[in-house]
Short mmCIF file of C-alpha atoms (C1' of nucleotides) in Angstrom, two decimals:
data_model
loop_
_atom_site.label_atom_id
_atom_site.label_comp_id
_atom_site.label_asym_id
_atom_site.label_seq_id
_atom_site.Cartn_x
_atom_site.Cartn_y
_atom_site.Cartn_z
CA MET A 116 106.70 76.38 112.21
CA ALA A 117 103.65 76.68 114.07
CA LYS A 118 105.28 75.48 116.73
CA TYR A 119 107.56 79.99 116.39
CA PRO A 120 104.61 81.67 115.70
CA GLU A 121 106.87 84.79 116.52
CA ILE A 122 109.27 83.95 113.83
CA GLN A 123 105.74 83.89 111.57
CA PHE A 124 105.27 87.13 112.48
CA ALA A 125 108.99 88.73 112.08
CA SER A 126 108.48 86.92 108.19
CA LEU A 127 104.72 89.08 107.93
CA CYS A 128 105.67 92.61 109.51
CA VAL A 129 109.25 91.87 107.94
CA THR A 130 107.69 91.57 104.68
CA CYS A 131 104.66 93.17 104.12
CA PRO A 132 104.42 95.75 102.42
CA ASN A 133 102.49 98.24 104.50
CA ARG A 134 103.27 102.15 105.88
CA ILE A 135 105.00 100.73 109.44
CA SER A 136 106.29 97.75 107.98
CA GLY A 137 109.48 99.98 108.50
CA PHE A 138 108.61 100.16 112.10
CA CYS A 139 108.08 95.72 112.96
CA GLY A 140 111.18 95.59 110.06
CA ALA A 141 113.90 98.27 111.79
CA LEU A 142 112.63 96.72 115.39
CA LEU A 143 113.05 93.22 114.40
CA GLY A 144 115.67 93.25 112.73
CA PRO A 145 116.09 91.33 109.13
CA PRO A 146 114.36 87.41 109.50
CA PRO A 147 117.10 85.18 110.80
CA GLU A 148 117.38 81.71 109.19
CA ASP A 149 118.54 79.69 112.13
CA ARG A 150 116.45 81.34 114.66
CA THR A 151 114.59 79.06 117.25
CA ALA A 152 112.07 79.46 120.00
CA ASP A 153 114.55 79.85 123.14
CA GLN A 154 116.66 83.04 121.30
CA LYS A 155 113.02 84.64 121.27
CA PRO A 156 113.80 88.05 122.37
CA GLY A 157 112.72 89.05 125.73
CA TRP A 158 111.26 91.58 125.09
CA GLN A 159 108.59 89.95 122.63
CA ASN A 160 105.69 88.16 123.06
CA PHE A 161 102.99 86.93 120.99
CA VAL A 162 99.40 85.76 121.61
CA SER A 163 96.18 84.95 119.25
CA ALA A 164 92.53 85.34 119.79
CA ARG A 165 89.19 83.87 118.39
CA ALA A 166 87.12 86.72 116.58
CA GLY A 167 84.62 88.88 118.81
CA LYS A 168 87.94 88.69 121.99
CA GLN A 169 88.95 91.96 123.22
CA LEU A 170 91.97 92.93 123.18
CA ALA A 171 92.19 95.83 124.90
CA ASP A 172 90.37 98.12 126.43
CA ARG A 173 90.55 101.86 127.46
CA ASN A 174 91.96 103.42 130.68
CA GLN A 175 93.80 99.96 131.03
CA ALA A 176 97.31 100.07 131.17
CA SER A 177 100.25 98.17 130.04
CA GLY A 178 103.86 97.87 129.85
CA ASP A 179 103.43 96.16 126.22
CA VAL A 180 103.40 98.77 122.59
CA PHE A 181 101.04 96.23 120.46
CA VAL A 182 100.84 94.81 116.81
CA LEU A 183 98.32 92.77 115.03
CA CYS A 184 100.26 90.47 113.36
CA SER A 185 97.93 88.76 110.81
CA GLY A 186 93.41 88.98 110.13
CA TRP A 187 91.75 92.32 111.39
CA ALA A 188 90.94 93.94 114.87
CA PHE A 189 89.16 97.60 115.21
CA ARG A 190 90.15 100.58 117.34
CA TYR A 191 87.32 102.18 118.70
CA PHE A 192 85.58 104.55 121.26
CA GLN A 193 82.95 103.05 123.63
CA LEU A 194 79.99 104.88 125.16
CA ALA A 195 77.61 104.44 128.20
CA ASP A 196 74.93 104.09 126.02
CA GLY A 197 76.51 100.71 124.33
CA ARG A 198 77.27 103.18 120.82
CA ARG A 199 80.51 102.88 119.67
CA GLN A 200 82.28 104.76 116.95
CA ILE A 201 84.64 102.87 114.83
CA LEU A 202 88.13 104.94 114.83
CA LYS A 203 90.33 102.66 112.63
CA PHE A 204 90.57 99.35 111.65
CA LEU A 205 93.68 97.55 112.16
CA LEU A 206 94.94 95.16 109.25
CA PRO A 207 98.63 93.42 109.48
CA GLY A 208 101.31 95.28 110.80
CA ASP A 209 99.31 97.74 112.18
CA LEU A 210 100.04 99.20 115.84
CA PHE A 211 96.90 98.96 117.98
CA SER A 212 97.87 102.39 118.22
CA PRO A 213 100.52 104.59 117.06
CA VAL A 214 100.04 106.73 120.74
CA ALA A 215 100.23 103.85 122.82
CA ILE A 216 104.82 103.67 122.20
CA PHE A 217 104.32 106.93 124.67
CA GLU A 218 101.55 106.33 126.84
CA LYS A 219 100.91 102.88 128.77
CA THR A 220 97.25 103.88 129.34
CA PHE A 221 95.01 102.81 126.36
CA LEU A 222 93.06 106.23 125.20
CA PHE A 223 90.83 103.72 123.58
CA SER A 224 89.66 99.80 123.04
CA VAL A 225 90.25 97.21 121.18
CA LYS A 226 88.29 94.56 119.57
CA ALA A 227 89.65 91.48 117.25
CA LEU A 228 87.14 91.37 113.79
CA THR A 229 88.47 87.59 112.86
CA GLU A 230 90.89 85.19 114.29
CA VAL A 231 94.45 87.17 115.15
CA GLY A 232 97.19 87.08 116.13
CA VAL A 233 99.17 89.78 118.31
CA SER A 234 102.38 90.83 119.35
CA GLY A 235 103.66 92.89 121.95
CA PHE A 236 106.91 94.70 122.72
CA ALA A 237 108.04 95.85 125.71
CA ARG A 238 107.29 100.20 125.43
CA SER A 239 110.86 100.32 127.41
CA ALA A 240 112.50 97.98 124.65
CA ILE A 241 110.72 100.01 121.66
CA HIS A 242 112.12 103.60 123.84
CA ALA A 243 116.06 101.84 123.99
CA LYS A 244 115.72 101.53 119.98
CA CYS A 245 114.38 105.08 119.30
CA THR A 246 117.18 106.45 120.54
CA ALA A 247 119.71 104.10 119.06
CA SER A 248 118.09 103.94 115.28
CA PRO A 249 116.71 106.82 113.51
CA ASP A 250 115.04 104.38 111.17
CA VAL A 251 112.80 103.55 114.64
CA GLN A 252 112.21 106.81 114.97
CA SER A 253 111.19 108.11 111.38
CA ALA A 254 108.83 104.88 110.98
CA ILE A 255 106.59 106.56 114.51
CA VAL A 256 106.60 109.46 113.38
CA ASN A 257 105.57 108.09 110.39
CA SER A 258 102.74 106.86 111.51
CA CYS A 259 101.81 109.65 113.47
CA ILE A 260 101.47 111.59 110.65
CA ALA A 261 99.69 108.79 108.87
CA GLU A 262 97.22 108.58 111.84
CA ALA A 263 96.74 112.04 111.49
CA ARG A 264 95.71 112.30 107.93
CA ASP A 265 93.16 108.98 108.38
CA THR A 266 91.92 110.46 111.12
CA THR A 267 91.46 113.94 109.38
CA GLU A 268 90.22 112.53 106.60
CA LEU A 269 87.21 110.87 108.62
CA LEU A 270 86.19 113.66 110.77
CA THR A 271 85.79 115.69 107.57
CA ALA A 272 84.00 112.60 106.12
CA LEU A 273 81.89 111.86 109.52
CA GLY A 274 81.03 115.45 109.66
CA GLN A 275 80.41 117.19 106.18
CA ARG A 276 79.50 114.20 103.82
CA SER A 277 76.06 112.32 103.37
CA ALA A 278 76.12 108.29 103.88
CA GLU A 279 76.60 106.73 100.38
CA GLU A 280 80.19 109.63 100.23
CA ARG A 281 80.80 108.57 103.19
CA ILE A 282 80.55 104.28 102.94
CA ALA A 283 82.15 104.68 99.55
CA HIS A 284 85.14 106.36 101.42
CA LEU A 285 85.35 103.65 104.11
CA LEU A 286 85.87 101.57 100.90
CA LEU A 287 88.30 103.47 99.23
CA HIS A 288 90.27 104.10 102.53
CA LEU A 289 90.37 100.66 102.91
CA MET A 290 91.05 99.28 99.25
CA PRO A 291 94.99 100.03 98.87
CA ARG A 292 95.32 98.78 102.49
CA ILE A 293 93.97 95.74 101.59
CA ALA A 294 95.39 95.64 98.44
CA ALA A 295 99.35 95.84 100.44
CA ARG A 296 98.62 92.91 102.02
CA ASN A 297 96.82 90.36 99.77
CA VAL A 298 97.41 89.92 95.91
CA ILE A 299 94.00 91.25 94.41
CA ARG A 300 92.27 90.00 91.74
CA ASP A 301 89.73 90.84 89.73
CA GLN A 302 89.32 93.46 91.77
CA ARG A 303 88.44 91.06 94.72
CA TYR A 304 89.10 92.28 97.65
CA PRO A 305 88.79 90.35 101.03
CA PHE A 306 86.50 92.24 103.06
CA PRO A 307 85.45 90.37 106.66
CA LEU A 308 83.13 93.29 107.76
CA ARG A 309 79.85 93.15 108.94
CA GLN A 310 77.25 96.09 108.11
CA GLN A 311 77.14 96.19 111.77
CA HIS A 312 81.13 97.20 111.94
CA ILE A 313 80.51 99.68 108.63
CA ALA A 314 77.73 101.54 110.19
CA ASP A 315 80.24 102.30 113.92
CA ALA A 316 82.58 103.18 111.59
CA VAL A 317 80.74 106.25 109.29
CA GLY A 318 77.74 106.91 112.34
CA LEU A 319 75.14 105.61 110.15
CA THR A 320 72.64 102.56 111.15
CA PRO A 321 73.30 98.76 110.05
CA VAL A 322 69.25 98.87 108.35
CA HIS A 323 70.73 102.28 106.43
CA VAL A 324 73.89 100.79 105.35
CA SER A 325 72.63 97.74 103.60
CA ARG A 326 69.54 100.28 102.07
CA ILE A 327 72.98 102.33 100.73
CA PHE A 328 74.51 99.25 99.79
CA ARG A 329 71.58 98.30 97.64
CA LEU A 330 71.92 100.97 95.65
CA LEU A 331 75.28 100.74 95.22
CA ARG A 332 74.76 97.17 93.74
CA ASP A 333 71.95 98.28 91.90
CA ARG A 334 74.28 100.87 89.76
CA HIS A 335 76.83 98.15 88.84
CA LEU A 336 79.63 100.32 90.82
CA LEU A 337 80.05 97.27 93.37
CA GLU A 338 79.43 93.24 95.29
CA LEU A 339 80.22 92.36 98.39
CA SER A 340 79.67 88.83 99.43
CA GLU A 341 81.03 85.39 101.08
CA GLY A 342 83.54 87.87 102.73
CA VAL A 343 84.77 89.50 99.29
CA LEU A 344 83.70 92.82 98.31
CA LYS A 345 84.31 93.49 94.16
CA ILE A 346 84.51 96.66 92.93
CA LEU A 347 82.67 96.93 89.25
CA ASP A 348 83.32 101.14 89.05
CA LEU A 349 85.99 102.23 90.60
CA PRO A 350 85.88 105.86 88.69
CA GLU A 351 82.45 106.17 89.93
CA LEU A 352 83.52 104.75 93.15
CA GLU A 353 85.74 107.69 93.19
CA ARG A 354 84.31 110.39 92.11
CA ILE A 355 81.10 109.75 95.32
CA GLY A 356 83.65 108.82 97.65
CA ALA A 357 87.50 110.51 97.20
CA LEU A 358 87.38 114.00 99.06
CA LYS A 359 89.68 116.25 96.46
CA MET B 249 107.40 147.07 124.50
CA ALA B 250 105.37 147.17 121.06
CA LYS B 251 108.69 147.47 119.34
CA TYR B 252 109.88 143.72 120.37
CA PRO B 253 106.29 141.08 120.09
CA GLU B 254 108.32 138.32 120.27
CA ILE B 255 108.89 139.37 124.17
CA GLN B 256 105.40 139.99 124.14
CA PHE B 257 104.80 136.78 123.21
CA ALA B 258 107.47 134.95 125.41
CA SER B 259 105.33 135.88 128.16
CA LEU B 260 102.56 134.89 127.29
CA CYS B 261 103.98 131.22 125.78
CA VAL B 262 105.68 131.04 129.51
CA THR B 263 102.38 131.66 131.92
CA CYS B 264 99.66 130.47 130.15
CA PRO B 265 99.19 127.55 132.05
CA ASN B 266 97.65 125.72 129.01
CA ARG B 267 98.80 121.73 128.20
CA ILE B 268 101.55 122.32 125.99
CA SER B 269 102.93 125.81 127.59
CA GLY B 270 105.69 123.74 128.46
CA PHE B 271 106.95 123.11 124.73
CA CYS B 272 106.65 127.30 124.46
CA GLY B 273 108.54 127.63 127.65
CA ALA B 274 111.09 124.99 127.14
CA LEU B 275 112.16 126.43 123.79
CA LEU B 276 111.95 129.77 125.22
CA GLY B 277 113.58 128.96 128.03
CA PRO B 278 112.49 131.86 131.16
CA PRO B 279 111.29 135.74 129.98
CA PRO B 280 114.32 137.22 130.67
CA GLU B 281 114.58 141.04 131.99
CA ASP B 282 117.02 142.53 129.62
CA ARG B 283 115.98 141.20 126.33
CA THR B 284 115.77 144.07 123.61
CA ALA B 285 115.39 143.77 119.95
CA ASP B 286 118.82 142.35 118.46
CA GLN B 287 118.70 139.74 121.23
CA LYS B 288 115.50 137.53 119.53
CA PRO B 289 116.91 134.69 118.24
CA GLY B 290 117.17 134.08 113.84
CA TRP B 291 115.22 131.37 114.53
CA GLN B 292 112.18 133.32 115.62
CA ASN B 293 109.76 135.21 113.71
CA PHE B 294 106.98 137.21 114.63
CA VAL B 295 103.89 137.90 112.91
CA SER B 296 100.62 139.55 113.05
CA ALA B 297 96.87 139.18 111.04
CA ARG B 298 93.58 140.48 110.97
CA ALA B 299 90.23 138.39 111.88
CA GLY B 300 89.36 136.15 108.84
CA LYS B 301 93.36 135.72 107.80
CA GLN B 302 94.42 132.29 106.05
CA LEU B 303 97.76 131.91 108.43
CA ALA B 304 98.52 128.33 106.49
CA ASP B 305 97.17 125.94 103.24
CA ARG B 306 96.69 122.33 102.76
CA ASN B 307 99.89 121.14 100.87
CA GLN B 308 102.16 124.11 101.53
CA ALA B 309 105.01 123.78 102.79
CA SER B 310 106.79 125.93 105.02
CA GLY B 311 110.24 125.36 106.86
CA ASP B 312 108.82 127.04 110.16
CA VAL B 313 106.79 125.04 112.95
CA PHE B 314 103.66 127.77 113.74
CA VAL B 315 102.64 128.36 117.39
CA LEU B 316 98.81 130.98 118.13
CA CYS B 317 100.13 133.44 120.26
CA SER B 318 97.08 135.43 120.41
CA GLY B 319 93.70 135.66 119.31
CA TRP B 320 91.57 132.61 118.23
CA ALA B 321 92.01 130.86 115.10
CA PHE B 322 90.76 127.21 113.36
CA ARG B 323 92.80 124.52 111.79
CA TYR B 324 90.26 122.93 108.75
CA PHE B 325 89.93 120.63 106.29
CA GLN B 326 88.63 122.19 102.65
CA LEU B 327 86.43 120.41 100.29
CA ALA B 328 86.21 121.10 96.56
CA ASP B 329 82.76 121.89 97.03
CA GLY B 330 83.15 124.47 99.36
CA ARG B 331 82.04 122.87 102.28
CA ARG B 332 84.75 122.62 105.39
CA GLN B 333 85.13 120.97 108.80
CA ILE B 334 86.83 122.94 111.16
CA LEU B 335 89.38 120.35 113.69
CA LYS B 336 90.07 122.10 115.67
CA PHE B 337 89.56 125.89 117.47
CA LEU B 338 93.53 127.28 118.53
CA LEU B 339 93.65 129.23 121.46
CA PRO B 340 97.03 130.94 122.75
CA GLY B 341 100.04 128.85 122.98
CA ASP B 342 98.35 126.71 120.88
CA LEU B 343 100.50 125.20 118.16
CA PHE B 344 98.77 124.99 114.68
CA SER B 345 99.37 121.55 114.27
CA PRO B 346 101.76 119.24 116.35
CA VAL B 347 102.36 117.35 113.00
CA ALA B 348 104.29 119.68 111.80
CA ILE B 349 107.21 119.45 114.03
CA PHE B 350 107.97 116.56 111.85
CA GLU B 351 106.20 117.10 108.68
CA LYS B 352 107.18 120.07 105.97
CA THR B 353 104.17 120.25 104.45
CA PHE B 354 101.02 121.37 105.75
CA LEU B 355 97.81 118.53 106.24
CA PHE B 356 95.58 121.52 107.50
CA SER B 357 94.03 124.97 106.11
CA VAL B 358 94.66 127.23 109.48
CA LYS B 359 92.69 130.94 109.34
CA ALA B 360 92.16 133.20 112.03
CA LEU B 361 89.08 133.50 113.27
CA THR B 362 89.33 137.16 115.21
CA GLU B 363 93.02 139.13 114.99
CA VAL B 364 96.07 137.19 115.86
CA GLY B 365 100.20 136.18 117.23
CA VAL B 366 102.23 134.22 115.66
CA SER B 367 104.73 133.53 115.55
CA GLY B 368 107.13 131.00 113.87
CA PHE B 369 110.57 128.84 114.50
CA ALA B 370 112.79 127.22 112.24
CA ARG B 371 111.29 123.24 111.88
CA SER B 372 115.46 122.89 112.24
CA ALA B 373 116.08 124.66 115.69
CA ILE B 374 113.74 122.66 116.89
CA HIS B 375 114.65 119.74 116.28
CA ALA B 376 118.55 120.82 117.97
CA LYS B 377 115.98 121.31 121.49
CA CYS B 378 114.54 118.55 120.99
CA THR B 379 117.48 116.32 121.00
CA ALA B 380 119.04 118.49 123.66
CA SER B 381 115.78 118.55 126.09
CA PRO B 382 113.78 115.97 127.48
CA ASP B 383 111.68 118.93 128.42
CA VAL B 384 111.22 119.76 124.76
CA GLN B 385 110.94 116.28 123.69
CA SER B 386 107.95 114.91 126.48
CA ALA B 387 106.43 118.25 125.36
CA ILE B 388 105.48 117.18 121.71
CA VAL B 389 105.01 113.92 122.80
CA ASN B 390 101.91 115.09 125.15
CA SER B 391 100.80 117.66 122.34
CA CYS B 392 100.49 114.34 120.19
CA ILE B 393 98.76 112.57 122.99
CA ALA B 394 96.14 115.67 123.53
CA GLU B 395 95.75 115.21 119.83
CA ALA B 396 94.78 112.14 119.81
CA ARG B 397 92.29 112.18 122.65
CA ASP B 398 90.75 114.89 121.41
CA THR B 399 90.14 113.67 117.95
CA THR B 400 88.68 110.16 119.41
CA GLU B 401 86.29 112.85 121.41
CA LEU B 402 85.53 114.11 118.24
CA LEU B 403 84.94 111.50 115.99
CA THR B 404 82.45 109.67 118.16
CA ALA B 405 80.82 113.30 118.98
CA LEU B 406 80.12 113.30 115.44
CA GLY B 407 79.47 110.13 114.29
CA GLN B 408 77.76 108.48 117.03
CA ARG B 409 75.42 111.81 118.89
CA SER B 410 72.79 114.52 118.52
CA ALA B 411 73.14 118.02 117.01
CA GLU B 412 71.90 118.85 120.70
CA GLU B 413 74.42 116.70 122.26
CA ARG B 414 77.42 117.89 119.63
CA ILE B 415 77.48 121.25 120.61
CA ALA B 416 77.02 120.33 124.35
CA HIS B 417 80.35 119.04 123.84
CA LEU B 418 81.85 121.28 122.03
CA LEU B 419 81.20 124.11 124.40
CA LEU B 420 82.71 121.99 128.05
CA HIS B 421 85.64 120.84 125.26
CA LEU B 422 86.51 124.90 125.27
CA MET B 423 85.06 125.97 128.39
CA PRO B 424 88.51 125.04 130.78
CA ARG B 425 90.90 125.36 127.48
CA ILE B 426 89.42 129.32 127.30
CA ALA B 427 89.55 129.30 131.69
CA ALA B 428 93.09 128.43 131.27
CA ARG B 429 93.81 131.89 129.19
CA ASN B 430 90.94 133.93 130.75
CA VAL B 431 90.06 135.32 134.36
CA ILE B 432 86.98 133.30 134.40
CA ARG B 433 84.13 135.25 136.47
CA ASP B 434 80.30 134.42 136.79
CA GLN B 435 81.37 131.96 134.54
CA ARG B 436 80.85 133.64 131.94
CA TYR B 437 83.83 133.05 129.18
CA PRO B 438 84.53 134.99 126.08
CA PHE B 439 83.81 133.44 122.91
CA PRO B 440 83.92 134.73 119.31
CA LEU B 441 83.03 132.09 117.47
CA ARG B 442 80.05 133.26 114.96
CA GLN B 443 77.44 130.41 114.43
CA GLN B 444 78.50 129.36 111.28
CA HIS B 445 82.22 128.22 112.98
CA ILE B 446 80.01 126.12 115.05
CA ALA B 447 78.50 124.64 112.38
CA ASP B 448 81.34 123.49 110.37
CA ALA B 449 82.76 122.61 113.78
CA VAL B 450 80.01 120.01 114.17
CA GLY B 451 78.63 119.40 111.17
CA LEU B 452 74.78 120.91 111.24
CA THR B 453 74.00 124.31 109.62
CA PRO B 454 74.09 127.46 110.69
CA VAL B 455 70.24 127.58 111.25
CA HIS B 456 70.10 124.17 112.93
CA VAL B 457 72.72 125.38 114.99
CA SER B 458 70.43 128.27 116.43
CA ARG B 459 67.42 126.22 117.19
CA ILE B 460 69.41 124.26 119.25
CA PHE B 461 71.15 127.44 120.85
CA ARG B 462 67.85 128.62 121.34
CA LEU B 463 66.13 125.18 123.45
CA LEU B 464 69.36 125.40 125.38
CA ARG B 465 68.27 129.49 126.29
CA ASP B 466 65.06 128.31 126.58
CA ARG B 467 66.27 125.46 129.35
CA HIS B 468 68.00 128.25 130.94
CA LEU B 469 71.25 126.67 129.97
CA LEU B 470 73.43 129.15 128.88
CA GLU B 471 73.26 132.69 127.96
CA LEU B 472 75.25 133.61 124.13
CA SER B 473 75.67 137.73 123.13
CA GLU B 474 78.24 139.98 122.58
CA GLY B 475 81.05 137.85 122.26
CA VAL B 476 80.24 136.65 125.47
CA LEU B 477 79.15 132.79 126.75
CA LYS B 478 77.20 132.56 130.22
CA ILE B 479 77.30 129.40 131.39
CA LEU B 480 73.06 129.23 134.26
CA ASP B 481 72.63 125.34 133.86
CA LEU B 482 77.04 123.73 134.04
CA PRO B 483 75.61 119.96 135.68
CA GLU B 484 72.81 119.55 133.17
CA LEU B 485 75.24 121.03 130.05
CA GLU B 486 77.54 118.37 131.21
CA ARG B 487 74.56 115.72 131.25
CA ILE B 488 73.86 116.44 127.90
CA GLY B 489 77.75 116.83 126.38
CA ALA B 490 79.57 115.10 128.44
CA LEU B 491 81.28 111.72 126.78
CA LYS B 492 81.11 109.58 130.23
"C1'" DC C 169 69.72 157.57 107.30
"C1'" DG C 170 71.26 153.17 105.30
"C1'" DG C 171 73.30 148.70 104.95
"C1'" DC C 172 76.11 145.00 105.57
"C1'" DA C 173 76.76 140.70 108.26
"C1'" DG C 174 75.08 137.67 111.33
"C1'" DT C 175 70.54 135.68 113.83
"C1'" DT C 176 65.96 134.33 114.08
"C1'" DT C 177 61.44 132.84 112.75
"C1'" DG C 178 58.44 129.78 109.09
"C1'" DA C 179 57.14 126.62 105.85
"C1'" DT C 180 58.65 122.41 103.55
"C1'" DG C 181 61.70 118.65 101.74
"C1'" DT C 182 64.80 114.85 102.03
"C1'" DT C 183 67.78 112.25 104.93
"C1'" DA C 184 68.77 108.93 107.75
"C1'" DC C 185 65.96 106.46 112.25
"C1'" DT C 186 63.34 102.56 114.49
"C1'" DC C 187 60.62 98.82 114.23
"C1'" DA C 188 58.83 95.15 112.75
"C1'" DA C 189 58.51 91.23 109.34
"C1'" DT C 190 61.07 88.33 106.58
"C1'" DT C 191 64.70 86.43 103.80
"C1'" DT C 192 68.93 85.31 103.34
"C1'" DA C 193 73.36 82.60 104.71
"C1'" DA C 194 76.03 80.74 108.15
"C1'" DG C 195 77.20 76.49 111.38
"C1'" DT C 196 75.82 72.78 113.75
"C1'" DG C 197 74.78 68.17 115.12
"C1'" DG C 198 72.61 64.08 113.09
"C1'" DC D 124 73.36 65.69 102.58
"C1'" DC D 125 69.50 67.29 105.14
"C1'" DA D 126 66.85 69.67 109.35
"C1'" DC D 127 68.01 73.11 112.98
"C1'" DT D 128 69.39 77.12 115.19
"C1'" DT D 129 71.31 81.45 115.01
"C1'" DA D 130 73.42 85.46 112.69
"C1'" DA D 131 72.98 88.62 109.55
"C1'" DA D 132 71.54 90.66 106.14
"C1'" DT D 133 66.66 93.29 103.70
"C1'" DT D 134 62.84 95.17 102.31
"C1'" DG D 135 58.38 98.12 104.02
"C1'" DA D 136 56.44 101.66 106.54
"C1'" DG D 137 55.94 105.44 110.16
"C1'" DT D 138 59.13 108.66 112.63
"C1'" DA D 139 62.39 111.75 113.80
"C1'" DA D 140 66.22 115.20 112.86
"C1'" DC D 141 68.77 117.84 110.81
"C1'" DA D 142 68.74 119.90 105.97
"C1'" DT D 143 67.02 123.81 102.62
"C1'" DC D 144 64.83 128.13 100.73
"C1'" DA D 145 62.93 132.42 102.15
"C1'" DA D 146 61.70 136.34 104.99
"C1'" DA D 147 62.51 138.71 109.10
"C1'" DC D 148 65.18 141.01 112.02
"C1'" DT D 149 68.75 142.56 114.64
"C1'" DG D 150 73.59 145.06 115.62
"C1'" DC D 151 76.70 147.63 114.62
"C1'" DC D 152 79.44 151.13 111.08
"C1'" DG D 153 80.19 154.34 107.98
#
DNA sequence: CGGCAGTTTGATGTTACTCAATTTAAGTGG
DNA sequence: CCACTTAAATTGAGTAACATCAAACTGCCG
């Protein structure tokens, strides 16, 4: 099976219950039983990469539209002086960016956070499928809408809310997305982010993120260790982080 | 002429050289010489409103897609405790939001900043035009891309940059947009924003905005009075506010 | 002239950053 | 399994940036 990574991908994307699964599913069709390597469609290709690998660069152009198939990555904007703003954490099934469907030049950079699998689809093929299939069309529209909604919330969090609220909001935003891709027991979420990532996402320093986590731990709201986030007091976390 | 406000609108939108003018232009066609009130298309309607008027509410649904025709407005997200994040200042020709073309429920609120004229198009009519005309299609796509680009920049500004940098960035962002709709002489831009608006847009208090403006004035970078922003030292302002 | 909205200024408080040292965790090779 | 190395997290002390509160000032309009 490992010989045919695209099969694994197709299965992943078709079955994963996240909001853009419809996009991948519609694109690939149902996972065929008898698919073999030589039947892999020419408009799709697959690559793996190690944690930390640069997956896309701003201003770089590509004929492909990329989807994260496995692992975690993040989309970010880099400033000249080295600071960066993480715009979104990408989970399996996520497009690098919905905009990339229409625009061949990346507006942002993307980096692997864990070991990842990435699939690229020829943009022309997607456009063809798009005109042919209403399902693909509405999947694209939905992912654009979700993107706008998320961005709005993040902007509001960054502009108006305290460090604690921003971090709580980030966790609450990620939890359902993680849960859609993993079986969650005892409120324990797989969580590979370093505090540096959290800091770059919510506009704080890693040192301050550490302090806030200490407060949250001391109040028995959560525990975080060994790549696992355990939520102890969800209602209180929501009281802090929810937007409305 | 005032009897037929939609004519004034058509003329405004077709001629204004901003990036979504193609959208309005494609939708309305060239401004006809002989158009009269009874020829006004049934899928379009026009309203005026005073400064401060609420033009759209989050979670409210509408069958229309709205475009600002004259004056200034802003799109924002309101928090329960009264704080608000201004997401974008709307200038003549701007859609309230590109997302509204696809989604009938508003994700955000919109308020008039000056006296405004607003035009509403039936969403169904836009969709029909969209399938018929590649021009309308690409105009929509372009406004979505521009939206994503702007939002990314704003996120980065809010998350990573100082008060001074954020304000300079806001001004630099607005200047070309204002210039596209007004004749600018001597670097003097019409500028109806109150410091409260700037504060809500860049995530500061009005008091602090005032202090920053004082610094900028003292360094002879700009002057701001009577609704006019005068830029005295553009290169220096760009050094402070430009993202790259 | 008085009232109102917006701006400015000062004094003070709070939040978050910086710098630096220490501890913990995670690998790595013997 | 254990020493060694390295990255990440934690903690403390001092500082800078921004917020808060309150008062004074400005321009505008009735």
